[in-house]
Coordinates of C-alpha atoms in Angstrom, one line a residue:
M29 CA -113.8 3.2 103.5
A30 CA -113.6 3.7 100.2
K31 CA -115.5 7.0 99.1
L32 CA -119.3 6.9 97.0
N33 CA -119.3 8.0 93.7
P34 CA -121.2 11.4 93.4
A35 CA -124.5 9.8 91.6
D36 CA -124.6 7.0 94.3
T37 CA -123.9 9.5 97.0
A38 CA -127.3 11.1 95.6
A39 CA -129.3 8.1 95.5
M40 CA -128.3 7.0 99.1
L41 CA -129.8 10.4 100.6
D42 CA -133.0 8.7 99.1
F43 CA -132.1 5.4 100.0
V44 CA -131.5 5.9 103.6
Y45 CA -134.8 8.6 103.8
E46 CA -137.0 5.7 102.8
L47 CA -135.5 2.7 104.9
P48 CA -137.5 3.4 107.9
D49 CA -140.6 3.0 106.0
G50 CA -140.7 -0.7 105.8
Y51 CA -139.4 -1.8 109.1
L52 CA -142.6 -4.4 109.3
N53 CA -140.8 -6.3 106.4
F54 CA -137.8 -5.1 106.3
P55 CA -135.8 -7.8 104.0
Q56 CA -138.0 -7.3 101.1
H57 CA -138.1 -3.6 101.6
V58 CA -134.3 -3.3 101.5
L59 CA -134.1 -5.5 98.1
Q60 CA -136.7 -3.4 96.5
L61 CA -135.1 -0.1 97.6
I62 CA -131.3 -1.4 96.2
S63 CA -132.8 -1.8 93.1
K64 CA -135.0 1.3 92.7
Y65 CA -132.2 3.5 93.8
F66 CA -128.9 1.7 92.1
S67 CA -128.1 -0.6 89.4
H68 CA -128.3 -3.8 91.0
H69 CA -131.8 -5.8 90.6
I70 CA -131.0 -9.6 90.9
L71 CA -130.8 -9.5 94.8
T72 CA -131.0 -12.4 98.2
F73 CA -131.6 -11.3 101.7
I74 CA -131.4 -14.4 104.3
P75 CA -132.4 -12.3 107.3
I76 CA -131.4 -14.0 110.9
N77 CA -134.1 -16.3 112.4
T78 CA -135.4 -13.9 115.2
R79 CA -137.0 -16.5 116.9
N80 CA -133.5 -17.9 117.6
I81 CA -133.0 -16.2 120.8
A82 CA -129.1 -16.7 122.2
F83 CA -127.9 -17.0 118.7
R84 CA -124.5 -16.0 120.2
K85 CA -124.0 -19.5 121.0
L86 CA -125.0 -21.2 117.8
Q87 CA -123.5 -22.0 114.5
M88 CA -123.3 -19.1 112.0
D89 CA -125.6 -20.8 109.4
S90 CA -128.1 -22.0 111.7
W91 CA -128.9 -18.4 112.5
L92 CA -130.5 -18.1 108.8
N93 CA -134.0 -18.2 108.2
D94 CA -135.8 -18.4 105.1
Y95 CA -134.9 -16.6 102.0
V96 CA -136.2 -13.5 100.6
S97 CA -135.4 -12.7 97.0
L98 CA -136.1 -10.1 93.9
N99 CA -135.9 -11.1 90.5
L100 CA -135.4 -14.4 90.5
S101 CA -137.2 -17.0 89.6
D102 CA -138.6 -20.0 91.8
A103 CA -137.1 -22.6 89.7
S104 CA -133.5 -20.8 90.5
M105 CA -134.2 -20.7 94.0
R106 CA -135.4 -24.4 94.1
N107 CA -132.0 -25.3 92.3
Y108 CA -130.1 -23.1 94.8
N109 CA -131.4 -25.5 97.7
L110 CA -131.2 -28.7 96.1
H111 CA -127.6 -28.1 94.6
C112 CA -125.8 -25.1 95.5
F113 CA -126.7 -24.8 99.6
E114 CA -123.8 -27.1 100.9
D115 CA -121.5 -26.0 98.5
D116 CA -122.1 -22.5 98.7
I117 CA -118.6 -20.9 98.9
F118 CA -120.1 -17.9 100.8
R119 CA -121.6 -19.6 103.8
Y120 CA -119.6 -18.8 106.8
K121 CA -118.0 -22.1 107.4
N122 CA -117.1 -22.4 104.1
L123 CA -115.1 -18.9 103.8
P124 CA -111.3 -18.8 104.7
Q125 CA -110.7 -17.5 108.1
R126 CA -109.4 -14.3 106.7
L127 CA -112.9 -13.3 105.1
K128 CA -115.1 -14.3 108.0
N129 CA -115.4 -10.9 109.5
K130 CA -115.2 -9.0 106.2
T131 CA -118.5 -6.9 105.2
V132 CA -118.3 -7.4 101.6
V133 CA -116.8 -10.5 100.0
Y134 CA -116.4 -10.8 96.0
I135 CA -115.8 -14.3 94.3
E136 CA -112.2 -13.1 93.5
D137 CA -111.7 -12.6 97.4
I138 CA -111.9 -16.3 97.9
M139 CA -110.3 -17.4 94.7
P140 CA -109.4 -16.9 91.0
Y141 CA -112.7 -16.0 88.9
E142 CA -111.1 -19.4 86.5
Q143 CA -111.1 -21.4 89.2
Y144 CA -114.7 -20.5 90.4
C145 CA -116.0 -21.5 86.9
Q146 CA -114.8 -25.0 87.3
L147 CA -117.1 -25.5 90.4
E148 CA -120.4 -27.1 90.4
Y149 CA -121.8 -24.6 92.5
A150 CA -120.9 -22.0 89.4
R151 CA -122.2 -24.3 87.0
Q152 CA -125.4 -24.4 88.8
L153 CA -125.7 -20.5 89.2
M154 CA -124.8 -20.2 85.2
K155 CA -127.6 -22.6 84.3
F156 CA -129.8 -19.2 85.4
N157 CA -127.4 -16.7 83.8
L158 CA -125.7 -15.7 87.3
A159 CA -122.2 -15.0 86.4
Y160 CA -120.9 -12.9 89.2
Q161 CA -121.7 -12.6 92.9
A162 CA -121.0 -10.5 95.8
V163 CA -122.2 -10.7 99.1
I164 CA -122.7 -8.2 102.0
H165 CA -122.6 -9.4 105.9
L166 CA -124.9 -7.2 108.0
N167 CA -122.6 -7.4 111.0
Y168 CA -124.0 -5.8 114.2
Q169 CA -120.8 -5.9 116.7
D170 CA -120.2 -9.5 117.4
T171 CA -123.5 -10.9 115.4
K172 CA -124.4 -11.5 112.2
L173 CA -128.1 -10.1 111.7
G174 CA -128.5 -11.4 108.1
V175 CA -126.8 -12.0 104.5
I176 CA -127.1 -9.8 101.3
S177 CA -126.2 -11.7 97.9
V178 CA -126.3 -9.5 94.5
Y179 CA -125.8 -11.0 91.4
H180 CA -124.7 -9.8 87.9
T181 CA -125.2 -11.4 84.7
P182 CA -123.0 -11.9 82.0
E183 CA -124.3 -8.4 80.2
E184 CA -123.9 -6.6 83.5
G185 CA -120.6 -7.8 83.8
N186 CA -118.2 -8.0 86.8
F187 CA -118.3 -5.6 89.9
T188 CA -116.3 -2.7 90.2
E189 CA -114.5 -0.6 92.7
D190 CA -117.8 1.7 93.1
D191 CA -119.7 -1.4 93.8
F192 CA -117.4 -2.3 96.5
A193 CA -117.8 1.7 98.2
L194 CA -121.4 1.4 97.5
F195 CA -122.2 -2.0 99.5
E196 CA -120.0 -1.2 102.4
T197 CA -122.4 2.1 103.0
L198 CA -125.0 -0.2 102.1
A199 CA -124.0 -2.8 105.0
R200 CA -124.0 0.2 107.5
F201 CA -127.1 1.7 107.0
I202 CA -128.9 -1.3 106.4
T203 CA -127.7 -2.7 109.6
Q204 CA -128.6 -0.1 112.0
H205 CA -132.0 0.0 110.6
Y206 CA -132.4 -3.8 110.4
A207 CA -131.5 -3.6 114.1
I208 CA -133.8 -1.4 115.2
A209 CA -136.7 -3.2 112.8
I210 CA -136.0 -6.4 114.9
G211 CA -136.2 -4.4 118.5
N212 CA -139.5 -3.0 117.2
S213 CA -141.1 -6.1 116.4
Q214 CA -139.8 -7.9 119.5
R215 CA -140.8 -5.1 121.6
Y216 CA -144.4 -5.1 119.8
M217 CA -144.7 -9.2 120.5
A218 CA -143.9 -8.5 124.2
S219 CA -146.0 -5.8 124.8
T220 CA -149.1 -7.6 123.0
M221 CA -148.7 -10.9 124.7
F222 CA -148.6 -8.8 128.1
E223 CA -151.8 -7.2 127.1
A224 CA -153.1 -10.7 126.4
C225 CA -152.1 -11.8 129.8
Y226 CA -153.1 -9.1 132.2
D227 CA -156.4 -9.9 132.9
R228 CA -155.9 -13.7 133.5
L229 CA -155.6 -14.3 137.1
D230 CA -154.0 -18.2 136.5
L231 CA -151.4 -17.3 134.6
G232 CA -148.3 -15.2 135.9
V233 CA -146.1 -13.3 133.1
V234 CA -142.9 -11.3 134.0
M235 CA -140.4 -10.0 131.4
I236 CA -136.5 -10.2 132.8
N237 CA -133.2 -9.0 131.0
D238 CA -130.4 -11.2 131.3
K239 CA -129.3 -10.2 134.5
L240 CA -132.5 -11.3 136.2
Q241 CA -134.0 -7.9 136.5
V242 CA -137.8 -7.6 136.2
I243 CA -138.9 -5.0 133.7
K244 CA -142.4 -6.0 133.7
A245 CA -145.1 -8.2 135.4
N246 CA -148.6 -8.7 135.5
S247 CA -151.1 -8.7 138.3
A248 CA -151.0 -12.4 138.6
A249 CA -147.4 -12.3 139.4
E250 CA -147.5 -10.1 141.4
M251 CA -150.4 -12.4 143.8
F252 CA -148.3 -15.2 143.3
A253 CA -145.0 -13.8 144.5
D254 CA -146.8 -12.2 147.6
A255 CA -148.2 -16.0 148.0
I256 CA -144.5 -17.6 147.6
L257 CA -142.7 -14.9 149.8
G258 CA -145.7 -14.9 152.5
S259 CA -145.4 -18.7 153.1
G260 CA -142.0 -18.5 153.6
A261 CA -140.9 -20.4 150.8
G262 CA -138.8 -17.5 149.0
A263 CA -136.2 -15.4 151.2
K264 CA -137.4 -12.1 152.5
V265 CA -137.4 -9.2 150.2
K266 CA -134.2 -7.9 150.5
K267 CA -133.3 -4.3 151.1
G268 CA -131.3 -2.2 148.5
I269 CA -132.0 -2.5 144.7
D270 CA -134.7 -5.1 144.6
A271 CA -136.8 -3.7 147.3
A272 CA -136.2 -0.3 145.5
G273 CA -137.6 -1.5 142.0
R274 CA -141.4 -1.6 141.0
Y275 CA -141.9 -5.1 141.6
P276 CA -139.9 -5.9 144.4
H277 CA -141.7 -9.2 145.8
I278 CA -141.4 -10.8 141.8
Q279 CA -137.7 -9.6 141.9
Q280 CA -136.9 -11.8 145.4
V281 CA -138.6 -14.9 143.7
I282 CA -136.8 -14.4 140.7
R283 CA -133.6 -14.1 142.1
D284 CA -134.4 -16.7 144.3
I285 CA -134.7 -19.0 141.7
G286 CA -132.5 -17.7 139.5
S287 CA -130.5 -19.7 136.5
P288 CA -132.7 -22.7 136.6
I289 CA -135.4 -21.4 135.0
F290 CA -133.3 -21.1 132.0
L291 CA -131.2 -24.0 132.2
K292 CA -134.1 -26.2 132.4
K293 CA -135.0 -27.4 129.0
T294 CA -138.0 -30.1 129.3
E295 CA -138.9 -29.1 132.9
P296 CA -139.7 -25.9 134.7
A297 CA -138.5 -24.5 137.9
T298 CA -140.8 -25.2 140.3
L299 CA -141.7 -23.5 144.0
S300 CA -144.1 -24.7 146.3
A301 CA -145.8 -22.5 149.1
D302 CA -148.8 -23.6 151.2
G303 CA -149.7 -26.9 148.7
N304 CA -149.6 -24.7 145.9
L305 CA -147.2 -26.1 143.1
F306 CA -146.0 -22.8 141.2
E307 CA -144.2 -23.5 137.9
F308 CA -141.8 -21.4 135.7
Y309 CA -141.5 -21.8 132.2
S310 CA -139.1 -19.1 130.3
S311 CA -139.2 -17.9 126.7
S312 CA -136.1 -15.8 125.2
F313 CA -136.0 -13.2 122.9
V314 CA -133.3 -10.8 121.2
S315 CA -133.8 -7.3 121.2
P316 CA -131.5 -4.3 120.9
N317 CA -131.2 -2.4 123.9
K318 CA -132.7 1.3 124.2
N319 CA -129.6 3.0 122.8
L320 CA -129.2 0.8 120.3
S321 CA -125.6 -0.2 121.5
K322 CA -125.7 -3.7 121.7
I323 CA -128.0 -6.5 120.9
E324 CA -129.7 -7.9 124.6
S325 CA -131.6 -11.2 125.7
L326 CA -134.7 -10.8 127.4
Y327 CA -136.6 -13.4 129.1
I328 CA -140.6 -13.8 129.4
V329 CA -141.3 -16.0 132.4
F330 CA -144.7 -17.6 132.6
I331 CA -145.6 -18.7 136.3
F332 CA -148.5 -21.5 136.9
R333 CA -150.0 -22.2 139.8
N334 CA -151.7 -26.0 140.2
S335 CA -155.3 -25.7 140.5
K336 CA -155.2 -28.1 143.1
A337 CA -154.8 -25.9 146.8
D338 CA -154.1 -29.2 148.9
L339 CA -151.5 -31.2 147.6
F340 CA -152.2 -33.9 150.7
S341 CA -156.0 -34.0 150.1
G342 CA -157.8 -37.1 148.5
A343 CA -155.7 -40.0 146.4
N344 CA -152.3 -38.3 148.1
Q345 CA -153.8 -39.5 151.5
Q346 CA -153.4 -43.0 150.1
L347 CA -150.2 -42.3 148.2
L348 CA -148.1 -40.9 151.3
A349 CA -149.7 -43.8 153.3
V350 CA -146.9 -46.1 152.0
L351 CA -144.5 -43.5 154.1
T352 CA -143.3 -43.4 157.8
N353 CA -144.8 -40.4 159.6
R354 CA -141.4 -38.7 159.7
E355 CA -141.0 -39.2 155.9
A356 CA -145.0 -37.6 155.5
E357 CA -143.8 -34.8 157.6
I358 CA -140.4 -34.3 154.8
V359 CA -142.6 -34.3 152.4
R360 CA -144.9 -31.4 153.3
L361 CA -141.9 -29.2 154.1
I362 CA -140.6 -30.1 150.9
S363 CA -144.1 -29.0 149.2
K364 CA -143.6 -25.8 151.1
G365 CA -140.1 -25.2 149.5
Y366 CA -138.2 -26.4 152.5
T367 CA -134.5 -26.7 151.9
N368 CA -132.6 -30.0 153.6
A369 CA -131.1 -27.6 156.1
Q370 CA -134.2 -25.7 156.6
I371 CA -136.1 -29.4 157.2
S372 CA -133.1 -30.3 159.7
E373 CA -133.5 -27.1 161.8
E374 CA -137.6 -27.3 161.8
I375 CA -137.9 -31.0 162.7
Y376 CA -134.1 -31.6 164.5
I377 CA -132.5 -34.4 162.7
S378 CA -129.2 -34.1 160.7
V379 CA -128.8 -33.0 157.2
H380 CA -127.5 -36.6 156.5
T381 CA -130.5 -37.9 158.1
V382 CA -132.4 -35.5 156.1
K383 CA -131.2 -36.6 153.1
T384 CA -131.4 -40.4 154.0
H385 CA -135.0 -39.9 154.6
I386 CA -135.3 -38.3 151.1
L387 CA -133.8 -40.8 149.1
N388 CA -136.1 -43.3 151.0
I389 CA -139.1 -41.4 149.7
Y390 CA -138.2 -41.1 146.3
K391 CA -137.8 -45.1 146.0
K392 CA -141.2 -45.6 147.8
L393 CA -142.9 -43.3 145.6
H394 CA -141.0 -43.9 142.7
V395 CA -139.7 -40.8 141.9
G396 CA -136.3 -39.3 140.6
N397 CA -136.2 -36.2 142.6
R398 CA -138.0 -33.3 143.7
T399 CA -139.6 -32.0 140.8
S400 CA -141.0 -35.4 140.1
L401 CA -141.9 -35.6 143.6
L402 CA -144.0 -32.3 143.8
H403 CA -145.6 -33.2 140.1
K404 CA -146.6 -36.3 141.4
L405 CA -148.5 -35.3 144.1
A406 CA -150.1 -32.4 142.1
S407 CA -151.0 -35.0 139.4
E408 CA -153.0 -37.3 142.2

């Protein structure tokens, strides 16, 4: 890494000292500090969209959220969105492969400046006296947290070797602090959600990590987990790591359900216990881990209990009247969370026969799967 010149070294100390003061509005804070301490005043910061969770799976360009700018007119930003965005030579998808992991990229890294000046992209920027551009990528491990663009006018001239050293150093410090800022924001939001839900006994809330380990849960979630396990719908609490935690019953329920919570986009994962239908919805967010060594995915799981305690009372009696006694018995066992194998053991028929009965039930009740069946019963 190139060394900073003495003037930039002195200014960098003040810059880094003030970085933590603006975590709540970090992108704008960073641009103001760069302009304050260094001779670069026309800037944009494109932050990651922190609402996008599993962003490693997304296309690079879809990570980015709204622009934050300094000393750029609204007209110039509108012009960029209308005429420049798709052709932006610094966009990740437009960069040559050799530059995709480079921290600081200049125009000349991509093409000769004379060739650049012939591009429509360049002509649009020059309408606003933006002759030169450098891009600083904020790369945290294999994740892009954002992009800072620095612009110079013709009067300011092109960037220098000193600027390159400065931008590389800025990238390192800004990335570290931005990761902390994102984590602080997400943890604050998660904590606020939990505080808001603690007294709501009709809504269970659980925070888990990507290994399905329970981090925190409210009292309603504990009550629901006790009901599910007490009914036999879930497995017994296993000895060892699950039972050793603070929330052993919730931990077991989460592990019983497993990946369907995170795979189902439109339908919740469901469990039935003693006539109650429990629905599990999840929402995820990213946060640096405690020692800031990596970005991790966390999940908030919301657990709803259907307000009707008995799925087989009232209108459902008429609904189930179209079934044979054996089929109605199987529906009751399904509502308690029994698997096909457990149903087979309970009523002494083969698993194949159980499957045949279930297909007949689906046909008679006009549903396609267990979840649809339970929803139909719960809605009657």
